[in-house]
Amino acid sequence: MTYDYLPGTDIYLHQRKDMFRMNTDTALLGYFMKVKENECVMDIGTNNGALLLYASMYTQGKLIGVDVQKEACELAQMNLNEHHIRDFEIIHADIKDVIHDPVDVIVCNPPYFRVTNDKQLNVSDYKRIARHECYLTLDILCTSVNRLLKEKGRFYLVHRADRLVDICVEMRKNELEIKTLQFIRDCENDSAHGVLIEAVKQGNSHCKVMEEKIVQR
């Protein structure tokens, strides 16, 4: 176990060395999402609760974390308790099985990679679930967001830039209209490797592309 700070904040959290750990994408999504005071926020695949801690800087509303891994839920519970956050709920379940009143905001740093070959999968169960679409495929994610998000609610996602077409297709199928795009590029590369997305449930068709975010090494 390590005790690390959320980039750009004075908030610390516990992380397990054998599980998925927050990275640059976590921090970028934490600052990209827009949360208003008293809005209810759900984090799908919450892991250690890092994105809920980012959300706690913006809202006094209820924070809800969902994860299929029991150990991740216990870690998120510990981190939120340590920061004396009172109005929160950590749900140990597959998102397909979660029944909840619609929320204002959903945020997700999902597994990025399709499962096309078992040899590609990470040996660790914890990291395999976090990085590969074993449980949370794009279609399951977008279907779940549509079901759990209020009308005109906002969905914030970070993903691989090379999956953008798949993301657009699944979002349109599920009444999620992309409103803001921001590509992420490593300073040493010429092309974007990631993308930040804001979508609105049953929103109008209008998308703003922001200046790309360049990650310094």
CSV table of C-alpha atoms in Angstrom, one decimal, residues 3-182:
chain,number,residue,atom,x,y,z
A,3,TYR,CA,-0.1,6.9,0.2
A,4,ASP,CA,-0.1,9.3,-2.7
A,5,TYR,CA,-1.6,12.7,-3.5
A,6,LEU,CA,-4.1,13.5,-6.3
A,7,PRO,CA,-2.2,15.6,-8.8
A,8,GLY,CA,-3.0,19.3,-8.5
A,9,THR,CA,-4.6,19.0,-5.1
A,10,ASP,CA,-3.7,18.6,-1.4
A,11,ILE,CA,-5.7,15.4,-1.2
A,12,TYR,CA,-4.0,12.1,-0.4
A,13,LEU,CA,-5.3,8.6,-0.9
A,14,HIS,CA,-4.2,5.0,-0.3
A,15,GLN,CA,-3.4,2.8,-3.3
A,16,ARG,CA,-2.5,-0.9,-3.5
A,17,LYS,CA,0.6,-1.7,-5.5
A,18,ASP,CA,-1.0,-4.8,-7.0
A,19,MET,CA,-4.1,-3.0,-8.3
A,20,PHE,CA,-4.7,-0.3,-10.9
A,21,ARG,CA,-3.3,3.0,-9.8
A,22,MET,CA,-4.3,6.5,-10.7
A,23,ASN,CA,-2.4,7.9,-13.7
A,24,THR,CA,-2.3,11.0,-15.9
A,25,ASP,CA,-5.6,10.1,-17.4
A,26,THR,CA,-7.2,10.0,-13.9
A,27,ALA,CA,-6.0,13.5,-13.2
A,28,LEU,CA,-6.9,14.9,-16.6
A,29,LEU,CA,-10.5,13.6,-16.2
A,30,GLY,CA,-10.7,14.8,-12.7
A,31,TYR,CA,-10.2,18.4,-13.9
A,32,PHE,CA,-12.1,18.0,-17.1
A,33,MET,CA,-15.4,17.1,-15.6
A,34,LYS,CA,-17.7,19.9,-14.6
A,35,VAL,CA,-19.7,19.3,-11.4
A,36,LYS,CA,-22.0,21.9,-9.8
A,37,GLU,CA,-22.7,22.4,-6.2
A,38,ASN,CA,-25.0,19.7,-4.7
A,39,GLU,CA,-25.0,17.5,-7.8
A,40,CYS,CA,-25.0,13.8,-7.4
A,41,VAL,CA,-22.0,12.1,-9.0
A,42,MET,CA,-21.5,8.4,-9.9
A,43,ASP,CA,-18.1,6.9,-10.8
A,44,ILE,CA,-18.4,3.7,-12.8
A,45,GLY,CA,-15.3,1.5,-12.1
A,46,THR,CA,-14.3,3.6,-9.1
A,47,ASN,CA,-11.3,1.5,-8.0
A,48,ASN,CA,-9.6,3.5,-5.2
A,49,GLY,CA,-12.1,6.3,-5.4
A,50,ALA,CA,-9.7,8.9,-6.9
A,51,LEU,CA,-12.4,10.4,-9.2
A,52,LEU,CA,-14.9,10.7,-6.4
A,53,LEU,CA,-12.3,12.6,-4.4
A,54,TYR,CA,-11.8,15.0,-7.3
A,55,ALA,CA,-15.6,15.3,-7.4
A,56,SER,CA,-15.7,16.1,-3.7
A,57,MET,CA,-13.8,19.4,-4.4
A,58,TYR,CA,-16.8,20.6,-6.5
A,59,THR,CA,-20.0,19.3,-4.9
A,60,GLN,CA,-21.5,18.6,-1.5
A,61,GLY,CA,-24.0,16.2,-3.2
A,62,LYS,CA,-23.9,12.4,-2.9
A,63,LEU,CA,-21.0,10.5,-4.3
A,64,ILE,CA,-21.5,7.0,-5.6
A,65,GLY,CA,-18.8,4.6,-6.6
A,66,VAL,CA,-19.5,1.3,-8.4
A,67,ASP,CA,-16.9,-1.5,-8.9
A,68,VAL,CA,-17.1,-5.2,-9.7
A,69,GLN,CA,-14.0,-5.8,-7.5
A,70,LYS,CA,-14.7,-6.2,-3.7
A,71,GLU,CA,-11.1,-5.1,-2.8
A,72,ALA,CA,-11.5,-1.9,-4.9
A,73,CYS,CA,-14.7,-1.1,-3.1
A,74,GLU,CA,-13.1,-1.5,0.3
A,75,LEU,CA,-10.2,0.8,-0.7
A,76,ALA,CA,-12.6,3.5,-2.0
A,77,GLN,CA,-14.6,3.2,1.2
A,78,MET,CA,-11.4,3.7,3.2
A,79,ASN,CA,-10.3,6.7,1.2
A,80,LEU,CA,-13.6,8.5,1.3
A,81,ASN,CA,-13.9,7.8,5.1
A,82,GLU,CA,-10.5,9.2,5.7
A,83,HIS,CA,-11.5,12.5,4.1
A,84,HIS,CA,-14.6,12.7,6.3
A,85,ILE,CA,-17.0,12.5,3.3
A,86,ARG,CA,-20.4,11.7,4.8
A,87,ASP,CA,-22.8,11.5,1.8
A,88,PHE,CA,-21.4,8.6,-0.2
A,89,GLU,CA,-22.2,5.1,-1.3
A,90,ILE,CA,-19.8,2.4,-2.6
A,91,ILE,CA,-21.6,-0.4,-4.5
A,92,HIS,CA,-19.9,-3.7,-5.1
A,93,ALA,CA,-21.6,-4.9,-8.3
A,94,ASP,CA,-21.4,-5.3,-12.0
A,95,ILE,CA,-22.8,-2.0,-13.4
A,96,LYS,CA,-25.4,-4.0,-15.5
A,97,ASP,CA,-27.0,-5.1,-12.2
A,98,VAL,CA,-27.0,-1.7,-10.5
A,99,ILE,CA,-30.4,-0.2,-9.8
A,100,HIS,CA,-30.3,3.4,-8.6
A,101,ASP,CA,-32.2,6.7,-8.9
A,102,PRO,CA,-30.9,8.7,-11.9
A,103,VAL,CA,-27.9,10.9,-11.1
A,104,ASP,CA,-26.7,14.3,-12.4
A,105,VAL,CA,-23.2,13.3,-13.4
A,106,ILE,CA,-21.5,10.1,-14.4
A,107,VAL,CA,-17.7,9.9,-14.7
A,108,CYS,CA,-15.7,6.9,-15.9
A,109,ASN,CA,-12.1,6.0,-16.7
A,110,PRO,CA,-12.9,2.6,-18.2
A,111,PRO,CA,-10.9,-0.3,-19.5
A,112,TYR,CA,-9.5,0.7,-22.9
A,113,PHE,CA,-8.7,-2.5,-24.6
A,114,ARG,CA,-10.9,-5.1,-26.3
A,115,VAL,CA,-10.5,-8.7,-25.4
A,116,THR,CA,-9.4,-10.2,-28.7
A,117,ASN,CA,-6.8,-12.7,-27.5
A,118,ASP,CA,-6.3,-14.2,-24.0
A,119,LYS,CA,-2.6,-13.9,-24.4
A,120,GLN,CA,-2.9,-10.1,-24.4
A,121,LEU,CA,-4.5,-10.1,-21.0
A,122,ASN,CA,-2.6,-8.9,-17.9
A,123,VAL,CA,-1.7,-11.8,-15.5
A,124,SER,CA,-3.1,-9.9,-12.5
A,125,ASP,CA,-6.9,-10.2,-12.2
A,126,TYR,CA,-7.1,-6.7,-10.7
A,127,LYS,CA,-5.2,-5.1,-13.6
A,128,ARG,CA,-6.9,-7.2,-16.3
A,129,ILE,CA,-10.3,-6.1,-15.2
A,130,ALA,CA,-9.2,-2.4,-15.0
A,131,ARG,CA,-7.4,-2.4,-18.4
A,132,HIS,CA,-9.4,-4.9,-20.6
A,133,GLU,CA,-13.1,-5.0,-21.5
A,134,CYS,CA,-13.7,-8.2,-19.5
A,135,TYR,CA,-16.8,-6.8,-17.8
A,136,LEU,CA,-17.2,-3.3,-19.0
A,137,THR,CA,-17.4,-3.0,-22.8
A,138,LEU,CA,-18.2,0.3,-24.5
A,139,ASP,CA,-21.7,-0.9,-25.3
A,140,ILE,CA,-22.4,-2.0,-21.7
A,141,LEU,CA,-21.0,1.3,-20.4
A,142,CYS,CA,-23.1,3.5,-22.6
A,143,THR,CA,-26.2,1.5,-22.1
A,144,SER,CA,-25.7,1.8,-18.3
A,145,VAL,CA,-25.0,5.5,-18.5
A,146,ASN,CA,-28.2,6.1,-20.4
A,147,ARG,CA,-30.2,4.1,-17.8
A,148,LEU,CA,-28.6,5.7,-14.7
A,149,LEU,CA,-28.2,9.4,-15.9
A,150,LYS,CA,-30.9,12.0,-15.6
A,151,GLU,CA,-32.3,13.7,-18.7
A,152,LYS,CA,-29.8,16.4,-19.7
A,153,GLY,CA,-27.3,14.9,-17.2
A,154,ARG,CA,-23.6,14.9,-18.1
A,155,PHE,CA,-21.3,12.0,-18.8
A,156,TYR,CA,-17.5,12.5,-18.6
A,157,LEU,CA,-15.1,9.9,-20.1
A,158,VAL,CA,-11.4,9.5,-20.9
A,159,HIS,CA,-10.5,6.9,-23.5
A,160,ARG,CA,-8.1,6.0,-26.2
A,161,ALA,CA,-8.2,8.3,-29.3
A,162,ASP,CA,-8.2,5.3,-31.6
A,163,ARG,CA,-11.5,4.2,-30.1
A,164,LEU,CA,-13.2,7.5,-30.9
A,165,VAL,CA,-15.4,6.1,-33.7
A,166,ASP,CA,-16.6,3.2,-31.5
A,167,ILE,CA,-17.3,5.7,-28.7
A,168,CYS,CA,-19.4,8.0,-31.0
A,169,VAL,CA,-21.4,5.1,-32.4
A,170,GLU,CA,-22.2,3.7,-28.9
A,171,MET,CA,-23.1,7.1,-27.5
A,172,ARG,CA,-25.5,8.0,-30.3
A,173,LYS,CA,-27.2,4.6,-29.9
A,174,ASN,CA,-27.8,5.4,-26.2
A,175,GLU,CA,-29.0,9.0,-26.5
A,176,LEU,CA,-25.7,10.5,-25.4
A,177,GLU,CA,-24.7,13.5,-27.5
A,178,ILE,CA,-21.1,14.5,-27.4
A,179,LYS,CA,-20.8,18.2,-26.5
A,180,THR,CA,-17.0,18.6,-25.9
A,181,LEU,CA,-13.9,16.8,-27.1
A,182,GLN,CA,-10.3,17.4,-26.0
